[in-house]
XYZ file of C-alpha atoms in Angstrom:
554
model
C 0.174 -0.155 0.331
C 1.268 3.156 -0.837
C 1.795 5.736 1.923
C 2.674 9.424 2.755
C 5.285 10.380 5.712
C 3.335 12.014 7.532
C 5.943 14.595 9.025
C 6.044 15.599 5.816
C 2.686 16.390 4.885
C 2.655 18.879 8.227
C 4.678 21.200 6.019
C 2.125 21.628 3.654
C -1.533 23.339 3.406
C -3.650 20.606 5.388
C -6.150 20.311 2.286
C -3.562 18.364 0.285
C -4.413 15.775 2.886
C -6.792 14.423 0.912
C -4.983 14.357 -2.330
C -1.683 13.303 -1.335
C -0.666 9.698 -1.552
C 3.409 10.900 -2.758
C 6.435 8.608 -0.243
C 6.273 5.011 0.293
C 7.109 3.623 3.425
C 6.591 -0.499 4.302
C 2.868 -1.187 6.461
C 4.822 -2.262 9.728
C 6.955 0.761 10.336
C 7.678 4.305 9.900
C 9.797 7.387 9.696
C 7.321 9.697 11.030
C 7.921 11.905 13.830
C 5.687 11.507 17.081
C 5.102 15.292 17.800
C 3.192 15.042 21.196
C 2.110 19.500 20.148
C 0.848 18.808 16.850
C -2.758 20.072 16.295
C -4.072 17.310 13.857
C -6.756 15.095 15.299
C -6.102 11.199 15.460
C -9.102 10.798 12.914
C -6.962 12.607 10.378
C -4.197 9.706 10.822
C -6.606 7.240 10.483
C -8.386 8.509 7.803
C -5.193 8.639 5.598
C -3.914 5.198 7.567
C -0.393 7.094 8.435
C 1.268 6.559 11.642
C 1.294 9.547 14.670
C 3.747 7.135 16.835
C 6.633 4.675 15.547
C 7.123 4.248 18.982
C 3.337 2.467 19.905
C 5.077 -0.180 21.481
C 6.451 1.886 24.819
C 3.111 2.207 26.382
C 2.609 5.134 28.664
C 3.613 3.880 32.089
C 7.138 3.758 30.940
C 7.063 7.624 31.120
C 6.159 7.612 34.800
C 8.001 9.892 36.764
C 9.596 7.747 39.224
C 11.738 10.240 41.022
C 13.883 7.707 41.541
C 11.690 5.882 44.073
C 8.381 5.351 42.834
C 8.555 1.689 41.043
C 5.840 0.366 38.814
C 8.550 -0.906 36.560
C 9.259 -3.773 37.848
C 6.104 -6.028 37.347
C 6.867 -5.583 33.563
C 11.413 -6.002 33.857
C 12.445 -8.567 35.197
C 15.580 -11.033 34.903
C 15.381 -14.837 35.838
C 18.462 -15.877 34.860
C 18.948 -18.801 37.819
C 15.616 -20.837 36.387
C 17.410 -22.060 32.215
C 13.795 -23.596 32.166
C 11.625 -20.331 31.695
C 11.730 -19.696 27.916
C 11.587 -16.165 28.821
C 14.742 -14.704 28.759
C 14.647 -11.085 27.678
C 16.064 -10.424 30.774
C 15.428 -6.779 30.879
C 15.133 -6.254 34.449
C 17.866 -3.718 34.140
C 15.588 -1.280 32.585
C 14.628 -0.893 36.045
C 17.975 1.156 36.099
C 18.416 2.776 32.655
C 16.060 4.230 29.843
C 16.399 2.569 26.440
C 15.006 4.477 24.361
C 15.266 4.825 20.670
C 15.536 8.654 19.925
C 11.851 8.522 18.759
C 10.942 6.896 21.660
C 12.712 9.803 24.257
C 9.503 12.188 23.395
C 6.114 11.051 25.682
C 3.723 10.710 22.495
C 0.779 9.986 24.824
C -0.716 13.054 24.551
C -3.773 12.346 25.820
C -2.183 11.586 29.203
C -2.109 15.722 29.558
C -5.585 16.183 28.703
C -8.007 17.610 31.294
C -11.553 16.028 30.827
C -13.211 17.845 33.666
C -15.248 20.032 31.399
C -16.063 17.410 28.813
C -17.175 15.263 31.473
C -19.717 17.650 33.492
C -21.144 17.317 30.082
C -22.523 13.820 29.619
C -25.521 12.820 32.387
C -24.706 10.059 34.432
C -27.628 8.968 33.097
C -26.709 8.622 29.349
C -23.265 6.928 30.511
C -25.001 4.347 32.515
C -27.385 3.838 30.178
C -25.025 3.793 27.159
C -22.439 0.695 29.040
C -25.566 -1.586 28.846
C -25.629 -1.273 25.217
C -24.367 -4.737 23.921
C -22.439 -4.203 21.525
C -20.775 -7.230 21.443
C -24.051 -9.578 19.653
C -24.177 -6.999 16.552
C -20.059 -6.935 16.066
C -19.917 -10.544 15.749
C -23.110 -10.385 12.804
C -21.486 -8.009 11.345
C -18.679 -10.550 11.179
C -20.919 -13.456 10.112
C -22.297 -11.694 7.624
C -18.870 -9.917 6.140
C -18.071 -12.245 2.817
C -14.767 -11.231 2.731
C -13.560 -11.534 6.771
C -11.230 -13.982 6.980
C -10.049 -13.321 10.455
C -11.857 -15.515 13.002
C -14.868 -15.114 14.079
C -15.065 -15.472 18.297
C -18.120 -15.661 19.188
C -19.395 -16.782 23.027
C -23.269 -17.120 23.048
C -24.548 -13.915 25.990
C -21.078 -13.084 26.358
C -21.640 -9.766 26.805
C -23.822 -11.033 30.061
C -20.894 -12.136 31.515
C -20.626 -15.238 34.278
C -24.693 -16.212 32.274
C -22.146 -17.277 29.604
C -20.698 -19.824 31.399
C -21.531 -23.046 33.736
C -20.273 -23.355 36.947
C -16.813 -24.674 36.572
C -15.972 -21.928 33.770
C -17.269 -23.959 30.636
C -18.947 -21.956 28.242
C -22.474 -22.792 27.819
C -23.356 -22.882 23.920
C -20.758 -25.903 23.142
C -17.574 -23.573 22.021
C -15.358 -25.127 24.706
C -14.329 -21.529 25.007
C -13.346 -21.968 29.480
C -13.514 -18.364 31.769
C -11.421 -18.625 35.014
C -10.528 -16.317 37.529
C -8.006 -14.884 38.188
C -5.944 -11.639 39.768
C -6.072 -8.239 37.730
C -2.114 -7.585 36.641
C -1.019 -4.160 38.529
C -2.509 -1.522 38.031
C -3.965 -1.431 35.041
C -6.140 -3.449 35.048
C -7.516 -2.718 38.213
C -11.273 -1.458 38.135
C -10.550 2.100 40.210
C -8.365 3.037 37.752
C -10.699 2.494 34.644
C -11.686 -1.151 33.653
C -13.340 -4.508 34.284
C -13.059 -7.554 32.538
C -12.718 -11.424 31.813
C -10.409 -14.271 30.056
C -11.276 -17.328 28.329
C -8.881 -20.107 27.343
C -9.363 -22.427 24.613
C -7.107 -25.625 23.560
C -7.046 -27.376 20.366
C -9.715 -29.854 19.201
C -7.345 -33.186 20.157
C -7.355 -31.205 23.631
C -10.589 -31.794 24.172
C -11.579 -34.971 22.793
C -10.763 -39.089 23.109
C -11.030 -41.180 20.161
C -12.750 -38.167 17.998
C -15.311 -37.473 20.951
C -15.695 -34.598 23.328
C -14.793 -35.588 27.193
C -15.325 -33.156 29.331
C -12.910 -35.066 31.790
C -10.031 -34.929 29.274
C -10.249 -31.819 28.326
C -10.216 -30.260 32.321
C -7.860 -32.580 32.954
C -5.765 -31.166 30.090
C -6.125 -27.835 31.152
C -4.810 -28.899 34.514
C -1.611 -30.058 32.858
C -0.891 -26.978 31.191
C -1.644 -24.872 34.401
C 0.872 -27.113 35.963
C 3.262 -26.350 32.788
C 2.122 -23.027 33.007
C 2.879 -22.394 36.952
C 6.183 -24.841 36.917
C 4.385 -27.735 39.500
C 3.640 -30.799 40.139
C 0.890 -31.580 41.156
C -3.047 -29.465 41.038
C -6.596 -29.847 42.552
C -8.979 -31.196 39.488
C -12.688 -31.440 39.438
C -13.324 -35.252 40.416
C -12.506 -37.299 36.662
C -13.484 -40.547 36.533
C -10.549 -42.859 34.969
C -13.172 -45.823 34.433
C -15.622 -43.775 31.764
C -12.383 -42.446 30.147
C -10.229 -46.464 30.268
C -7.307 -43.654 31.176
C -5.065 -43.685 34.426
C -4.693 -40.444 35.222
C -3.217 -39.847 37.911
C -0.918 -43.255 37.317
C -1.571 -45.069 40.504
C -2.434 -48.374 38.857
C -6.737 -48.032 39.452
C -9.282 -46.654 37.974
C -10.938 -44.637 39.753
C -12.252 -41.293 40.616
C -9.996 -38.364 41.043
C -9.813 -34.897 42.410
C -5.382 -34.291 42.019
C -3.406 -34.709 38.981
C 0.300 -34.763 38.800
C 2.442 -33.354 36.728
C 2.516 -35.667 32.889
C 5.645 -35.693 30.038
C 2.812 -35.630 27.778
C -1.248 -34.470 27.090
C -3.894 -36.615 27.695
C -6.630 -38.133 25.240
C -6.010 -36.991 21.548
C -2.993 -34.925 22.381
C -1.610 -37.438 23.823
C 1.763 -37.078 21.311
C 2.430 -33.754 22.600
C 4.627 -33.036 24.879
C 4.571 -30.712 27.581
C 6.798 -27.911 27.523
C 7.684 -25.678 30.787
C 6.075 -22.668 30.908
C 5.090 -22.654 27.221
C 1.834 -22.952 25.562
C 0.707 -26.179 23.047
C 0.289 -24.473 19.880
C -2.786 -23.504 18.670
C -3.736 -22.486 22.204
C -5.858 -19.505 22.075
C -7.103 -16.473 24.668
C -9.909 -14.321 24.161
C -10.317 -11.065 26.267
C -12.795 -8.471 26.889
C -12.116 -5.234 28.406
C -14.789 -3.226 29.803
C -16.674 -0.023 31.545
C -17.475 -0.192 34.938
C -20.920 -1.084 35.364
C -22.990 0.719 38.387
C -26.068 -0.917 39.945
C -28.933 1.522 41.600
C -27.138 0.494 44.937
C -23.542 1.578 43.639
C -21.828 -1.751 43.198
C -19.561 -2.294 40.055
C -20.175 -4.707 38.116
C -18.877 -5.668 34.618
C -21.814 -4.407 32.365
C -22.601 -5.529 28.810
C -20.698 -3.237 26.904
C -17.099 -3.601 25.462
C -14.477 -1.201 24.811
C -12.603 -3.887 23.463
C -12.585 -7.757 22.060
C -8.906 -8.832 22.227
C -7.657 -11.745 20.805
C -4.389 -14.389 20.383
C -3.625 -17.499 19.272
C -0.865 -19.147 18.866
C -0.169 -20.490 15.533
C 3.268 -21.241 15.769
C 5.272 -23.717 18.726
C 8.835 -22.163 19.054
C 11.443 -24.244 21.104
C 12.882 -22.487 24.019
C 16.419 -22.502 21.442
C 14.569 -20.933 18.692
C 12.663 -18.438 21.364
C 15.899 -17.380 22.988
C 17.069 -16.504 19.656
C 14.052 -14.276 18.778
C 14.910 -12.129 21.841
C 18.749 -11.609 20.804
C 17.386 -10.355 17.468
C 14.938 -8.484 20.025
C 17.952 -6.947 22.293
C 19.909 -6.297 19.426
C 17.916 -4.389 17.743
C 16.760 -2.489 20.591
C 20.835 -2.081 21.219
C 21.203 0.174 17.597
C 17.748 2.207 18.641
C 16.161 0.717 15.507
C 12.493 1.675 15.523
C 9.894 -1.368 16.131
C 8.352 -3.600 13.499
C 5.314 -5.250 13.428
C 4.081 -7.676 11.616
C 0.195 -7.284 9.639
C -1.380 -9.896 8.842
C -4.444 -8.209 7.254
C -7.922 -9.559 8.979
C -6.020 -12.028 11.516
C -4.506 -8.773 12.861
C -0.763 -8.726 13.719
C 2.156 -10.875 14.355
C 4.448 -10.897 17.592
C 7.110 -12.571 16.292
C 7.415 -15.424 19.107
C 4.314 -17.674 17.836
C 1.465 -15.725 18.242
C -0.847 -13.879 16.458
C -3.062 -11.159 18.222
C -6.272 -9.597 17.049
C -7.930 -6.066 18.383
C -11.350 -4.741 18.328
C -12.293 -1.343 19.759
C -15.089 0.784 19.675
C -15.729 3.112 16.894
C -17.855 6.732 17.524
C -20.853 5.272 17.932
C -19.900 2.922 20.219
C -19.977 -0.173 17.272
C -16.581 -2.328 17.966
C -14.477 -1.842 14.499
C -10.829 -3.667 13.950
C -7.898 -1.963 14.885
C -5.706 -0.167 12.882
C -1.683 -1.018 12.524
C -1.266 1.492 14.513
C -3.544 0.588 17.294
C -2.450 -3.015 16.988
C 1.288 -2.222 17.328
C 0.273 -1.014 20.514
C -1.106 -4.528 22.062
C 2.767 -5.885 21.026
C 4.230 -3.398 23.810
C 2.973 -5.819 26.487
C 3.185 -9.166 24.418
C 6.100 -9.147 22.439
C 9.524 -8.537 24.315
C 8.836 -8.230 28.521
C 10.996 -9.660 30.878
C 7.890 -11.096 33.652
C 5.786 -12.398 31.137
C 5.108 -16.400 30.601
C 4.730 -16.967 27.130
C 4.073 -13.692 25.655
C 1.304 -13.435 28.518
C -0.219 -12.566 31.496
C -3.468 -14.104 33.507
C -3.518 -17.822 32.781
C 0.232 -17.616 35.508
C -2.322 -15.783 37.652
C -5.210 -18.063 37.678
C -6.483 -19.149 41.032
C -4.712 -22.568 41.720
C -7.049 -25.856 40.680
C -10.406 -26.220 41.020
C -11.216 -23.251 42.504
C -10.193 -21.046 39.590
C -12.114 -22.706 37.334
C -15.245 -20.279 36.817
C -15.960 -16.840 35.604
C -13.634 -14.082 37.221
C -15.049 -12.702 40.786
C -12.708 -10.608 42.569
C -14.995 -11.250 45.660
C -12.786 -14.921 46.165
C -9.962 -13.837 45.983
C -7.592 -12.285 48.499
C -4.419 -9.963 48.500
C -1.922 -13.171 48.389
C 1.970 -13.046 47.457
C 4.082 -13.240 44.721
C 6.065 -16.431 44.239
C 8.767 -16.227 46.504
C 7.697 -13.295 48.315
C 5.473 -13.470 51.585
C 3.460 -9.665 51.380
C 0.137 -9.636 49.689
C 1.043 -8.488 46.156
C -0.917 -5.442 45.748
C -0.104 -3.943 49.433
C 3.837 -4.402 47.990
C 3.050 -2.611 44.995
C 1.234 0.257 46.433
C 4.102 0.697 48.574
C 6.736 0.276 45.532
C 5.121 2.605 43.605
C 3.786 4.777 46.106
C 0.179 5.341 44.881
C -2.647 3.097 43.867
C -2.233 3.305 39.792
C 1.794 3.830 37.807
C 1.231 7.614 38.236
C 0.086 7.956 41.588
C -3.012 9.927 40.554
C -5.293 7.668 41.703
C -6.428 10.093 44.638
C -9.334 7.988 45.878
C -6.587 5.215 46.322
C -4.792 8.072 48.039
C -6.757 8.753 50.517
C -8.748 4.992 51.066
C -5.054 3.787 51.812
C -2.589 6.264 52.565
C -1.490 8.058 55.386
C -1.315 11.722 55.233
C 3.155 11.458 55.321
C 2.060 9.306 52.347
C 2.806 6.021 52.815
C 0.551 2.652 53.102
C -2.044 2.153 55.887
C -0.522 -1.121 56.004
C -3.152 -2.652 59.208
C -5.863 -0.985 57.180
C -5.323 -2.818 53.732
C -4.914 -6.322 55.676
C -8.006 -5.859 56.933
C -9.509 -6.107 54.035
C -10.634 -9.761 53.064
C -11.096 -9.740 49.222
C -10.106 -7.763 46.174
C -13.402 -6.047 45.176
C -13.100 -4.299 48.376
C -9.447 -3.185 47.589
C -9.642 -2.161 43.980
C -12.969 -1.781 42.941
C -13.916 2.414 42.916
C -17.031 4.564 44.127
C -19.768 5.451 42.406
C -18.587 8.823 41.326
C -15.309 7.861 40.720
C -16.823 4.670 38.036
C -18.537 7.320 36.455
C -16.294 9.703 35.891
C -13.782 7.094 34.278
C -16.436 6.134 32.250
C -17.324 9.369 30.899
C -13.505 9.928 29.968
C -12.616 7.023 28.616
C -16.414 7.531 26.264
C -14.813 11.373 25.567
C -12.013 9.243 23.956
C -14.110 7.035 22.263
C -16.091 10.022 20.653
C -12.307 11.868 19.539
C -11.386 7.933 18.199
C -7.488 8.776 19.823
C -6.733 5.809 20.710
C -3.189 6.719 18.648
C -2.773 9.662 21.659
C -3.287 7.079 24.542
C -6.084 4.761 25.982
C -5.993 5.332 30.261
C -9.131 7.330 30.854
C -7.759 9.990 33.090
C -10.091 12.913 34.353
C -7.139 15.636 35.043
C -3.984 16.081 33.293
C -1.431 13.769 34.800
C 1.063 15.551 36.761
C 3.340 12.662 37.518
C 4.748 11.751 33.850
C 7.349 12.704 31.933
C 6.887 14.462 28.244
C 11.161 13.756 27.664
C 13.208 11.241 28.584
C 16.622 12.211 29.930
C 18.495 9.142 29.088
C 20.974 10.180 31.289
C 19.740 9.821 34.558
C 18.478 6.537 35.823
C 14.915 5.635 36.165
C 15.132 4.338 39.878
C 18.174 3.891 42.376
C 19.314 0.677 43.323
C 17.825 0.672 46.425
C 14.194 0.928 44.499
C 14.832 -2.708 41.659
C 13.092 -5.399 42.623
C 13.277 -8.758 41.942
C 9.588 -9.979 40.827
C 7.929 -13.078 39.670
C 4.419 -12.631 38.766
C 2.908 -15.878 39.750
C 1.212 -16.413 43.074
C 1.116 -18.324 46.215
C -2.412 -19.044 46.502
C -1.824 -20.807 49.855
C 0.361 -18.030 51.225
C -0.858 -16.482 54.608
C 0.835 -12.296 53.822
C 3.262 -11.968 56.650
C 4.091 -7.736 56.554
C 7.442 -6.149 55.088
C 8.795 -3.906 56.746
C 9.551 -2.104 53.612
C 7.547 1.772 52.022
C 8.401 4.156 49.793
C 9.640 7.296 51.409
C 7.576 9.895 49.933
């Protein structure tokens, strides 16, 4: 596709925008220079299929003003050299102590962070936004794709998904026989905390062979393989399972020489059923594993309780179309490190209707609201943003987050429910993950601008009120916003939808962010050595909290 270079167009009369098709760039990179002070609306970039931010893979959170001590970086940037079986060898923990941005990336292009939306929010009535977020935009989206004859990107349909938990049985299996399975996982800190803007859910589906025995669907085989996969991803040796009937299957799943019913399963070298020839590989999903993730507004009922509403901000889909052995992945990581060293701009493979590739075996597809609230396919730059987290981040397990954070075993099968979770510690730690995060960050979000979290869980001197946090017995009470804040965040994001300005940032901020850098000084370290941390996203669901002595000094 022929394109013009947008930074050149900025120098000529805007009326030429409609006819210019001069220069040519690739579909996967751009020489355009991001300019956070530019005056063109995002819709102009969308209209002409031009790149605004060539470094869209750098998330807004990477521009946090840390003051050397406030560290939200550790949950993404990690090095695990002590674990040779871990396929993720990005080993980017050093980024807690060094900015390694390209020259383009040194300028913060996420201009929506610096927009005060107070006046815009005031013009949107509460009832207007409440009515909007409870409208179903998922079913019309699915119907549109089904009627689109030239669509080749797949249709990711779960009947009644807009209704949330209603679409699944008590163990998370979709009632429509699509074999999608919902699981209860701990939201990643802290962008995915509802208090910071969104609710959501995640579902997994394994390939057909993992669901069948002798060509026939067997629920017990499916759950045995799901459990085995969970052990593989979390590197566990045993896990609880829904009651499985070995006699009915004719398989000795737990290898004790008897055919009985079992509720515990030990790790195996191979999967079960028709997938019995496929080896398990530590911390890697099998080929053709699928994930479906919906990002939603903050539902508010008549009593002010927060729930997952019908309307979806985004529908995100990942499919592992190519299984790469650890040695092959190591080569891919090395290539990424080398490209970053030479400050090459990121290249994202455009797969058309199928979205983008991340270079590590996964295809990523994303849909987002258009101005009318209907879900549309994201353009290339909007999709490139996804690779910022699902490509070369040191803390991920096979480029994913949520499944490694599922409640262990049988208790974790079912639609997400924060009231059933406590703030358990991360693997290798003793204090609750969210409490630890707030202490290390000095706030309830990366930018330390969530005033409600600061007022609710922090002392006047800026330290966390540890005892108050420890007194909370579920995550709902810890990270859900008030009705007032939920409405403001919904309205703020709705204004971004109206602008279609996702390339300027998707964070639903009410006020202009103050703890954010507009430009990176690469000569300064993001964090002092004593404020850099080792961390593992996996959780110790059997662990009890113990209070750590350290806090960020404000």
